Coordinates of C-alpha atoms in Angstrom, one line a residue:
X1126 CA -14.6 57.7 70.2
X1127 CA -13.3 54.5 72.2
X1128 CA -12.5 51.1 70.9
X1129 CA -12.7 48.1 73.0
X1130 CA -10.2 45.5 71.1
X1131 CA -9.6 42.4 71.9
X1132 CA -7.2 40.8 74.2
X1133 CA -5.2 38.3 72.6
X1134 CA -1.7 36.8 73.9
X1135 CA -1.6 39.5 77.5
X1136 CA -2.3 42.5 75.5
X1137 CA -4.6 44.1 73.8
X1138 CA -5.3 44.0 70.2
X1139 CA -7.0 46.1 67.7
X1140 CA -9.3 44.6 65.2
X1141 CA -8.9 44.5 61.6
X1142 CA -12.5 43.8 60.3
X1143 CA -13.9 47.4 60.1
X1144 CA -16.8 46.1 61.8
X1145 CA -17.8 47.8 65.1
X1146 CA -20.6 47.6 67.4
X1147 CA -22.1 50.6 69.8
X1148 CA -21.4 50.6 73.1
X1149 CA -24.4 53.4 74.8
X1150 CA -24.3 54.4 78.1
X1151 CA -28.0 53.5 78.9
X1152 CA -29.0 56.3 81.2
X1153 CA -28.5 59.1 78.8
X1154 CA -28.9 56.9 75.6
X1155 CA -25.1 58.4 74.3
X1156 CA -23.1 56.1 72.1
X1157 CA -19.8 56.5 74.2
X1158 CA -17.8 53.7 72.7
X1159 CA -17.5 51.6 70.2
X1160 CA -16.5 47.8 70.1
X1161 CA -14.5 45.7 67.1
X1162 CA -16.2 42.5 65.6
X1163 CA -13.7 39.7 65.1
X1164 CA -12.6 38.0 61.9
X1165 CA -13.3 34.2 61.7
X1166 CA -8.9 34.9 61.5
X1167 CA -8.7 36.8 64.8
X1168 CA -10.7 34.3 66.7
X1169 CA -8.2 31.6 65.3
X1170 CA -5.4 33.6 66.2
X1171 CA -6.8 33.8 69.4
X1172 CA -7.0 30.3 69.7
X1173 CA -4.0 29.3 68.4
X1174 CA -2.5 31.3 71.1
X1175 CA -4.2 29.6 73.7
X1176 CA -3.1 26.0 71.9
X1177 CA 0.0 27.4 72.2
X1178 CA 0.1 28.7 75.8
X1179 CA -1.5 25.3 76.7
X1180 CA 1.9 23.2 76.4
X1181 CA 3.1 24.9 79.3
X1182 CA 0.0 26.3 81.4
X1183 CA -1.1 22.6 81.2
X1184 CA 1.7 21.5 82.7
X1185 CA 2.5 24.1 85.3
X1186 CA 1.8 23.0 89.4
X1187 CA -0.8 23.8 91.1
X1188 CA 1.2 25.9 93.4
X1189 CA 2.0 28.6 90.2
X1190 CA -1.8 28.9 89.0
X1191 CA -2.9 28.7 93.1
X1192 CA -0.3 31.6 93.6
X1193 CA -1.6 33.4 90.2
X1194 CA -5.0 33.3 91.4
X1195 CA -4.6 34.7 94.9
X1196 CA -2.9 37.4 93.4
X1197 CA -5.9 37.9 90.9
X1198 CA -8.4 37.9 93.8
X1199 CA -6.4 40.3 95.7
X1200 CA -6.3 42.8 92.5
X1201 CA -10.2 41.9 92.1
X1202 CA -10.6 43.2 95.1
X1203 CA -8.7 46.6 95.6
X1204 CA -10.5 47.4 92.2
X1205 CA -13.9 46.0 92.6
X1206 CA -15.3 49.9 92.8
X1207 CA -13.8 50.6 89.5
X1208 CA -14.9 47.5 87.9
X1209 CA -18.4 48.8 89.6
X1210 CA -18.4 52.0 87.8
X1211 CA -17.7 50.2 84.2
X1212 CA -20.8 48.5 84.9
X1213 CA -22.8 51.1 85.7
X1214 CA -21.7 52.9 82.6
X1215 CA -22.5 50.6 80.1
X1216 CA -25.3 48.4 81.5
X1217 CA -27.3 50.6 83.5
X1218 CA -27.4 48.7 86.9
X1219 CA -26.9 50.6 90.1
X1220 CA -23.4 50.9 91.7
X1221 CA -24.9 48.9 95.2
X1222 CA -26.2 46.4 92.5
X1223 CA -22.7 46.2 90.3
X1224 CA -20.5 45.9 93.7
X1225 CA -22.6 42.8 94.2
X1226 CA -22.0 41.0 90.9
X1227 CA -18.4 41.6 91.7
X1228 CA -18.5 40.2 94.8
X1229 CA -20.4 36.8 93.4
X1230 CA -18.0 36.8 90.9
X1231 CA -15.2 36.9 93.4
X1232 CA -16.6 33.9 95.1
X1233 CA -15.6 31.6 92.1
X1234 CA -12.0 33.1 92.0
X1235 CA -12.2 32.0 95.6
X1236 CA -12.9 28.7 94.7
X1237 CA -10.4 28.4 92.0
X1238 CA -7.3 29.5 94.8
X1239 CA -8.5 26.0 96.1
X1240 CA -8.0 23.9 93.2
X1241 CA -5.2 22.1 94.4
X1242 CA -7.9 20.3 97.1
X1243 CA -10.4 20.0 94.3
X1244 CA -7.9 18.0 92.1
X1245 CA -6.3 15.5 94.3
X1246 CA -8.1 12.8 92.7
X1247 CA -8.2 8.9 94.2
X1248 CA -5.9 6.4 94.9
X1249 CA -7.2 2.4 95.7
X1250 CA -4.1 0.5 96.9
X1251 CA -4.1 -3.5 95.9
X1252 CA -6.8 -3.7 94.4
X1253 CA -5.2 -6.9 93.1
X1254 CA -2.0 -8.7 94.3
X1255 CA 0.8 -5.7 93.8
X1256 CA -1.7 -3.5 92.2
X1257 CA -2.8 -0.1 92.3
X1258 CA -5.6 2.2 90.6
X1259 CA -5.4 5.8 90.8
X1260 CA -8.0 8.2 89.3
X1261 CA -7.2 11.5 88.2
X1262 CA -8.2 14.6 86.8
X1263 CA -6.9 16.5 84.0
X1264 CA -7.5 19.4 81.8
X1265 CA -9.1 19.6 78.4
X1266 CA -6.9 21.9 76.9
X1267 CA -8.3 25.3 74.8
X1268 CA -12.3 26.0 76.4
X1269 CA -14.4 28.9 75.6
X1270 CA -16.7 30.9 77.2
X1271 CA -19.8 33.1 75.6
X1272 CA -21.3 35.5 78.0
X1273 CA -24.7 37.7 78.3
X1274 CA -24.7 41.4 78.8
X1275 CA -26.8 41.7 82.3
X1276 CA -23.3 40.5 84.1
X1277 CA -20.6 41.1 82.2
X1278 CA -18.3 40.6 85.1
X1279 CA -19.8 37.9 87.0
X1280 CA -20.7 35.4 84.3
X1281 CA -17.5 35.4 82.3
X1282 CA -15.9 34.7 86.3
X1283 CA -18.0 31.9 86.4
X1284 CA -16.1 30.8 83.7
X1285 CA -12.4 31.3 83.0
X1286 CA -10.8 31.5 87.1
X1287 CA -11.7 27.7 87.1
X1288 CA -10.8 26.8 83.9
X1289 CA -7.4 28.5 84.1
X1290 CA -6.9 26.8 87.5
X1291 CA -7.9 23.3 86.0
X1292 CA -4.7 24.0 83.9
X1293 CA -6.9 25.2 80.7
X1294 CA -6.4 28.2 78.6
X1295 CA -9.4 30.4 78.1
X1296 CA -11.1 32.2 74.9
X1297 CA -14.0 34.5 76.2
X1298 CA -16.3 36.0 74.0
X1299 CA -18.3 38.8 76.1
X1300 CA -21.3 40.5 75.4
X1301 CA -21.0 43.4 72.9
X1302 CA -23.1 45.5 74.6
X1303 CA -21.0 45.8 77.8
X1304 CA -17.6 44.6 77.3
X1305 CA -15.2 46.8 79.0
X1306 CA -15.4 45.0 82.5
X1307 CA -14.5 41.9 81.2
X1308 CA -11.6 43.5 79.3
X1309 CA -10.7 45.2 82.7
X1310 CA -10.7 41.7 84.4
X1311 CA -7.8 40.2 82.0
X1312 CA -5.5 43.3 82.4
X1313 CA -6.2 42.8 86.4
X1314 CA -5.3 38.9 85.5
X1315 CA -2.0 40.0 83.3
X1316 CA -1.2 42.5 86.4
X1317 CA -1.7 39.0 88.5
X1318 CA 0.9 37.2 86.5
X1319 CA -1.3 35.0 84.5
X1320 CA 1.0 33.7 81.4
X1321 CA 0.7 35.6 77.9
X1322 CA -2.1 33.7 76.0
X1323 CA -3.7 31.4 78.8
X1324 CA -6.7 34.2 79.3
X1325 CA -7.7 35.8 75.7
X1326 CA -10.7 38.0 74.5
X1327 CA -12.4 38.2 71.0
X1328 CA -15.0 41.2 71.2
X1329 CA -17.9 40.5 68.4
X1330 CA -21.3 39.0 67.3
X1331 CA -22.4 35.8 65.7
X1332 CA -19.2 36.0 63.4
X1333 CA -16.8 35.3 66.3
X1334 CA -19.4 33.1 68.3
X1335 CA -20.2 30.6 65.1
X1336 CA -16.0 30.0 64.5
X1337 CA -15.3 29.3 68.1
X1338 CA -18.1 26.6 67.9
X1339 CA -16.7 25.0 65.0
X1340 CA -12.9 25.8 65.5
X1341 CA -11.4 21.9 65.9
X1342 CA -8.8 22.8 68.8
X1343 CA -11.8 24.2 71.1
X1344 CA -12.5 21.3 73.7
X1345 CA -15.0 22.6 75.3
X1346 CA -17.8 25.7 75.2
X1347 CA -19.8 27.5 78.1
X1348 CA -22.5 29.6 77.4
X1349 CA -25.1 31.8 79.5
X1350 CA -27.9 33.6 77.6
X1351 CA -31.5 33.0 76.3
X1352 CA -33.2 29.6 75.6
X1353 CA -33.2 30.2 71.6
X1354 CA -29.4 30.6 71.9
X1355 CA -28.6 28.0 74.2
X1356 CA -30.1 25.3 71.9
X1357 CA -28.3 26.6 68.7
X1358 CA -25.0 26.3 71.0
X1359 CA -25.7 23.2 72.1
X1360 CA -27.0 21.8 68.6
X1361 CA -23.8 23.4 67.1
X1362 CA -20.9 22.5 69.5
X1363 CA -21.9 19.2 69.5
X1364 CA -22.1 19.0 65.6
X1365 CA -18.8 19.7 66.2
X1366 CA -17.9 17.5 69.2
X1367 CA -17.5 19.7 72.0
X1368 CA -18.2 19.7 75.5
X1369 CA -20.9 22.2 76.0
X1370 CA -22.7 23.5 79.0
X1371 CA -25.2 26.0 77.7
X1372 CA -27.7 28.0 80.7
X1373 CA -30.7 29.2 78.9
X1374 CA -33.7 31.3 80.2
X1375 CA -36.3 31.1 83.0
X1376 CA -39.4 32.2 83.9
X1377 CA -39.2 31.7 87.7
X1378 CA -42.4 31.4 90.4
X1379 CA -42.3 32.3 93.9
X1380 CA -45.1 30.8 95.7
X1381 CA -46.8 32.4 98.8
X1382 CA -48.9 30.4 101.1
X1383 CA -51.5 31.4 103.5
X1384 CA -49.4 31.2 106.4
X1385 CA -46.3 33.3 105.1
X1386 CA -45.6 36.8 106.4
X1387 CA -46.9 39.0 103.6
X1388 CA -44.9 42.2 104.8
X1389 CA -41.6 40.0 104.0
X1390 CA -42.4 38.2 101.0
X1391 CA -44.1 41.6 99.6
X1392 CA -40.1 43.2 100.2
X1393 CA -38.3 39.8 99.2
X1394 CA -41.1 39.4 95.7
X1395 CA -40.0 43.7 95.0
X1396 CA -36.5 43.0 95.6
X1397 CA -36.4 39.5 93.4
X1398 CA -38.4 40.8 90.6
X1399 CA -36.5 44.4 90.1
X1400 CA -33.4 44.2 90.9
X1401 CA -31.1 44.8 88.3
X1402 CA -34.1 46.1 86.1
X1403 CA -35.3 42.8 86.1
X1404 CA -32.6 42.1 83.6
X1405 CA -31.3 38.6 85.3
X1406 CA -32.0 34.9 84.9
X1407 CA -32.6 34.4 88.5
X1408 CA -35.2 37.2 88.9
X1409 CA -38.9 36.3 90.1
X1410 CA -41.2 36.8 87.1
X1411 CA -44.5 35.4 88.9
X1412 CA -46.0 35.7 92.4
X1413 CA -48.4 32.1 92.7
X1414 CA -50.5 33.9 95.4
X1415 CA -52.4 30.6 97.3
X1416 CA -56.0 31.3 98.7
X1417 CA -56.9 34.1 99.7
X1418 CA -53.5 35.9 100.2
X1419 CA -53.2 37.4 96.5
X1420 CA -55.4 40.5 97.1
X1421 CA -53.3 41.4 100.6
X1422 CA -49.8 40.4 99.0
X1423 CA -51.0 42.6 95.9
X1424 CA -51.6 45.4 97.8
X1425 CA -48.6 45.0 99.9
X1426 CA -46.3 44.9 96.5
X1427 CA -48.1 47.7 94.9
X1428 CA -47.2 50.2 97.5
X1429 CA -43.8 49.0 97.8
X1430 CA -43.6 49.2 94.1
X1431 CA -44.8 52.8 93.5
X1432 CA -42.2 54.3 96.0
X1433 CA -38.8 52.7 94.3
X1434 CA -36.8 55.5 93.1
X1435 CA -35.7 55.7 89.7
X1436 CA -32.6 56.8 88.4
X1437 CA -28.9 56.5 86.7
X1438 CA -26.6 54.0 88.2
X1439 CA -24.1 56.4 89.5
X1440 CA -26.7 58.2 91.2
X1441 CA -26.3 56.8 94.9
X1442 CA -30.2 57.5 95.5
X1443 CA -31.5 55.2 92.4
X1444 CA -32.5 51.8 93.5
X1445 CA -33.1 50.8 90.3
X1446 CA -31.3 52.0 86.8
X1447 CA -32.2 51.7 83.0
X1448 CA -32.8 48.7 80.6
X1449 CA -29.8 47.9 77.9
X1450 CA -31.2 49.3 75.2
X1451 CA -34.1 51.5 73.7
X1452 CA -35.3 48.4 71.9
X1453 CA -35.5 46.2 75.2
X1454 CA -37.1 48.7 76.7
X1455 CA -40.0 49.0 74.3
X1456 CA -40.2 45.2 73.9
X1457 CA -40.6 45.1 77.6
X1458 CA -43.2 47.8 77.7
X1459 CA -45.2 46.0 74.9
X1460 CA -45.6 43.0 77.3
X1461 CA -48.0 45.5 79.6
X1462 CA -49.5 46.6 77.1
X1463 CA -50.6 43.3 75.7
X1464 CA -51.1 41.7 78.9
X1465 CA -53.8 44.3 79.5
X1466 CA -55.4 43.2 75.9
X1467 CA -55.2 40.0 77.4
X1468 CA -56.8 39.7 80.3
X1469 CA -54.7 41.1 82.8
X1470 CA -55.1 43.8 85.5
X1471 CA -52.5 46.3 85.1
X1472 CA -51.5 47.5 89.2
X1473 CA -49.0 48.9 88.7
X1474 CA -47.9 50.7 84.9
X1475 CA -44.3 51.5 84.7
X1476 CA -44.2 51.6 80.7
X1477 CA -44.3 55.5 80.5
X1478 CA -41.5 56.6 83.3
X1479 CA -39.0 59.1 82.2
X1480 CA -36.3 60.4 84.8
X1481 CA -35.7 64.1 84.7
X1482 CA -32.3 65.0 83.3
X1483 CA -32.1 61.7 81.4
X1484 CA -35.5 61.5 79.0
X1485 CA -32.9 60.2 76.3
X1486 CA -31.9 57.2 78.8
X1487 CA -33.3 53.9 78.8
X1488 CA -35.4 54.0 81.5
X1489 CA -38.5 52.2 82.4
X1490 CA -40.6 52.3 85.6
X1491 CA -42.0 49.1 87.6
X1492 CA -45.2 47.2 86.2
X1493 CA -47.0 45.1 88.2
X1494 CA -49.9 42.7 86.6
X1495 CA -52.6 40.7 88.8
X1496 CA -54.4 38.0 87.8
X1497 CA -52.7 37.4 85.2
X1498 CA -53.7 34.6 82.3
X1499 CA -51.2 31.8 81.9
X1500 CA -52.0 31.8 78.4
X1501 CA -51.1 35.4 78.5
X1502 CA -47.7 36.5 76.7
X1503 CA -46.4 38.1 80.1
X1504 CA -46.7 34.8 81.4
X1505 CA -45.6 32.8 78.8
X1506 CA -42.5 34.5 78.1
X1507 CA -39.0 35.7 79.2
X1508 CA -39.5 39.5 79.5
X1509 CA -36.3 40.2 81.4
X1510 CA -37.5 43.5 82.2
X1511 CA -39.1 44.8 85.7
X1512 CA -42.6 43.2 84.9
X1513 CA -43.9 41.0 87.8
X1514 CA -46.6 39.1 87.3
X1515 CA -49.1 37.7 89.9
X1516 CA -51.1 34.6 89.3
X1517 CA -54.2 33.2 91.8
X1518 CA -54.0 29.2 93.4
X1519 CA -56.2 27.9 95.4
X1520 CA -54.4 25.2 96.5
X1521 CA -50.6 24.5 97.7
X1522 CA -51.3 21.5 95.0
X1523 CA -52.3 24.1 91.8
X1524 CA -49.7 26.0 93.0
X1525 CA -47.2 23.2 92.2
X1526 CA -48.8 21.9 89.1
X1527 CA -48.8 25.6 87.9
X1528 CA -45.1 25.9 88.4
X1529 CA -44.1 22.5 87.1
X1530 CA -46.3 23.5 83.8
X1531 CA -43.6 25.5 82.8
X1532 CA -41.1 24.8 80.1
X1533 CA -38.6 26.7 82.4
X1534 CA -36.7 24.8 85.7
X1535 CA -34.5 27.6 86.3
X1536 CA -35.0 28.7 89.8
X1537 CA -38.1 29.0 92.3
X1538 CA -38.8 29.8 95.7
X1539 CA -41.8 29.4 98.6
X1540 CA -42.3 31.5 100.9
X1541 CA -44.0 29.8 104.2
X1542 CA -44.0 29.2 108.1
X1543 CA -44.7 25.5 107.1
X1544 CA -41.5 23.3 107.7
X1545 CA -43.7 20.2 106.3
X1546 CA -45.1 22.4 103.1
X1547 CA -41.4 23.7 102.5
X1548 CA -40.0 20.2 102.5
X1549 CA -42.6 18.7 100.3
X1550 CA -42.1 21.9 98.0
X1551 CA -38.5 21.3 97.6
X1552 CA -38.6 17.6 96.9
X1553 CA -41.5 17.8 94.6
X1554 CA -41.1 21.3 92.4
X1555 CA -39.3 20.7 89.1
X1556 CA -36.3 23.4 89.1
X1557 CA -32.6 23.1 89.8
X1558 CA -32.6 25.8 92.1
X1559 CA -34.9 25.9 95.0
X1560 CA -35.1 28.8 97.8
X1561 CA -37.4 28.5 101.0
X1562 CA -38.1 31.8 102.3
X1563 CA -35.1 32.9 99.8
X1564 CA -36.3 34.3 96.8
X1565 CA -33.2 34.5 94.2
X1566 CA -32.0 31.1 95.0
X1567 CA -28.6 31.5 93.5
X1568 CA -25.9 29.0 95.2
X1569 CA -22.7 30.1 96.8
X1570 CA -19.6 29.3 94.6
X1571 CA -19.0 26.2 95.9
X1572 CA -22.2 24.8 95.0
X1573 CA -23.3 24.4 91.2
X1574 CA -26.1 27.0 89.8
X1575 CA -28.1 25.5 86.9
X1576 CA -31.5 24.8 86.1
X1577 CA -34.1 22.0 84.7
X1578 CA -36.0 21.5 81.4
X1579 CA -35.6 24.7 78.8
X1580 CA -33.2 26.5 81.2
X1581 CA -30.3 24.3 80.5
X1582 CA -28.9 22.3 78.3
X1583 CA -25.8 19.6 78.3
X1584 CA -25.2 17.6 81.6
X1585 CA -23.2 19.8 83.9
X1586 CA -24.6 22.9 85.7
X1587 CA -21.7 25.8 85.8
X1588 CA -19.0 26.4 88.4
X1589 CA -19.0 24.3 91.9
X1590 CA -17.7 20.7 91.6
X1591 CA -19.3 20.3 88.4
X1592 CA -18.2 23.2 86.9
X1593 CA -14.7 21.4 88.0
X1594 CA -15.6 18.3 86.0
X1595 CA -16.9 20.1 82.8
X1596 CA -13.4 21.8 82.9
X1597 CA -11.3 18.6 83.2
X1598 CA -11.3 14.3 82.4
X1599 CA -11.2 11.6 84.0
X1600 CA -8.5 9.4 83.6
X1601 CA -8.1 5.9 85.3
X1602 CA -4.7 4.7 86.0
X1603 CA -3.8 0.6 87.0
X1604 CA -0.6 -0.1 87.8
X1605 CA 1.6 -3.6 88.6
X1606 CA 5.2 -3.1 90.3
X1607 CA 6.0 -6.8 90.4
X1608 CA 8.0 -7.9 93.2
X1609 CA 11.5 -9.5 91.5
X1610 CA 10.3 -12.5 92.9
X1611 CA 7.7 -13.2 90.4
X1612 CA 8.1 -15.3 87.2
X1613 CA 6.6 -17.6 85.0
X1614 CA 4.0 -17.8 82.3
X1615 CA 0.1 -18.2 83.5
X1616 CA -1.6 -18.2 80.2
X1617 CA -5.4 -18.2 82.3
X1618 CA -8.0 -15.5 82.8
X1619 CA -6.4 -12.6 85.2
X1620 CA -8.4 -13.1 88.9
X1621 CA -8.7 -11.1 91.3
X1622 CA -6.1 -12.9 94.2

């Protein structure tokens, strides 16, 4: 069977522990490979090698990690269909749906080639008589990254590209579930020319996560995953003073208004809600159907729903693959089942879809639930899973009120003809990411992504220009070139002349 090691110092490296985790390949339920759990000792090795890579990679021009990174993109690039297919294998999602998490992930490489016009920093000329402030930018030295298994490729490229090009060095921690893609993407970055040590991997499970949150010579940690997790990272990086930018869960709304074409936002509310089996942060949970468009709009998303084809990822027919694992899958199936217990009308019941040829896989089919209870688990929860749920408002005002009830702010959308409803919706609704007439309102890579309330937590939203400033500090520099013409002893208060 297949180990994935870890990738420590620009090769890999094969763990000592005994411990391994299994990697399945979700649409025929096989245990293909096989992952090594880091040592508390291989995770300081790792880092010590990117303390050590730091005395130079922190010092190296922009030009070298600019050049570095173009190269990376290019590599990216020619082997985005391979990356693809790793995907595929070991989470589940469709190759159409893979080739587009590359191609996100590709946009923050993109940004990080541009660094150099990121980081030229400010310069205020005589401020004073013969003096000069400058503010600058510059890195924090050994950061981390923990990533989630429903983009294994994406997220940790959210990450490292723009730390490395800050002039950090980089310990990732990946899911354990799905780890070969972000093992593929620091061979691609070795190929590239990135220097031994400045991009490193430690494969594992709370072991490996727990020492890079207390190891002293890690400045700084990211994190993507569930709300649970998210607050221990937070709680536990800054026990041990680090930076920390931790992206939790979601449970996002996409209101529908009278006025809105129902044909599109019944395709957009299908698309946002099972995508990716459901299995992403971003996806729509809950349909807020205002007046009297819910029992059109439920119609509308029930036929839709019923005709999405079900299959493996490699299949180029499926529009939709597996879920991670068995046990997701019949966690997600127990939320139908108890939202019918709880006063739900079940539309749409995907809990009992098998796909011929692969009744060992993962699978799942679409669930749709209508007039759903908010006090409802289905509701109330993160399912990640292809669950939509559809909740009735009469008003555009319990619509809002509905949505800002929730501990969540990840991401939200309205769909509407109203330029004057859409405006008001976007200043008013309490989420960090807002679409109108967009449904998975995830911002380009030169914008930030990052939510409100229980979906984030520390001060900085990831990539964009603040992923730029959680990667680097601020430093103030005043200067005084006194002319040779000066002299003498003035004993009062500086002033500004």
């Amino acid at each position: 069977m297949k180990t994935i090691d870890h990738w420590i110092g620009g090769k890999p490296v094969e763990g000592t522990s005994g411990r391994f985790g299994p990697v399945y390949n979700p649409a025929t339920g096989a245990l293909e490979k096989q992952v090594a759990f880091a040592t508390t000792d291989e995770v300081d090795t790792a880092v010590a090698t990117a303390a050590a890579a730091f005395e130079s990679w922190g010092r190296s021009s922009l030009a070298t990690r600019t050049a570095i990174l173009f190269k990376f993109r290019e590599l990216l690039d020619a082997h985005r269909d391979e990356i693809a297919e790793l995907i595929s294998a070991e989470h589940g999602k469709v190759h159409s749906d893979a080739l587009g998490e590359v191609a996100r992930g590709l946009e923050i490489v993109e940004l990080a080639c541009g660094i150099s016009e990121k980081l030229k920093g400010e310069l205020s000329t005589q401020v004073s008589t013969r003096v000069d402030v400058a503010s600058i930018r510059q890195p924090l030295g050994v950061v981390a990254g923990i990533t989630p298994f429903n983009f294994p490729a994406m997220v940790p490229m959210w990450m490292f590209p723009l730390a490395i090009a800050c002039g950090n060095t980089f310990v990732l921690k990946p899911s354990e579930k799905d780890p070969s893609a972000s093992f593929r993407l620091a061979e691609l970055a070795a190929e590239a020319g990135l220097p031994d040590g400045v991009l490193n991997i430690v494969q594992g499970d709370k072991v490996a996560v727990d020492r890079l949150l207390e190891h002293p010579d890690i400045a700084a940690v990211s994190f993507v995953g569930s709300t649970p997790i998210a607050k221990y990272i937070q709680l536990k990086a800054v026990e041990h003073d680090k930076r920390v930018q931790a992206l939790g869960g979601a449970k996002n709304h996409m209101v529908v208004l009278p006025d809105a074409d129902l044909d599109f936002a019944a395709d957009q509310a299908i698309n946002a809600a099972y995508g990716s089996a459901g299995e992403r942060c971003m996806a729509v949970s809950v349909v807020v159907a205002v007046g009297d468009t819910g029992d059109e709009l439920v119609e509308r998303i029930a036929a839709r729903a019923r005709n999405l084809r079900i299959g493996p990822g490699d299949d180029p027919a499926s529009e939709m693959g597996p879920l991670i694992t068995r046990e997701h899958r019949d966690k997600v199936a127990s939320y139908v089942t108890s939202a019918a217990r709880q006063g739900a009308e079940v539309v749409v019941d995907g809990t009992g879809h098998t796909v011929e040829g692969h009744e060992n896989g993962f699978f799942i089919g679409v669930s749709l639930l209508d007039k759903v209870p908010v006090t409802a688990d289905a509701y109330r929860d993160e399912i990640f899973g292809p669950v939509l749920c559809v909740v009735r408002a009469d008003t555009y005002d319990d619509a809002i009120e509905l949505v800002n009830s929730s501990r969540w702010g990840n991401g939200t959308a309205i769909f509407t003809r109203d330029g004057g409803a859409a405006r008001r919706f976007q200043l008013e609704v309490q989420a960090g990411m807002v679409g109108v007439n967009v449904p998975i309102p995830v911002p380009v890579g030169y914008h930030s992504f990052g939510g409100w309330k229980d979906s984030l937590f520390g001060d900085l939203h990831i990539y964009g220009n603040d992923g730029i400033a959680f990667y680097t500090q601020g430093k103030v520099i005043t200067t005084r070139w006194p002319d040779p013409a000066d002299g003498g002893i003035d004993l009062g208060f500086p002033s500004h002349s």
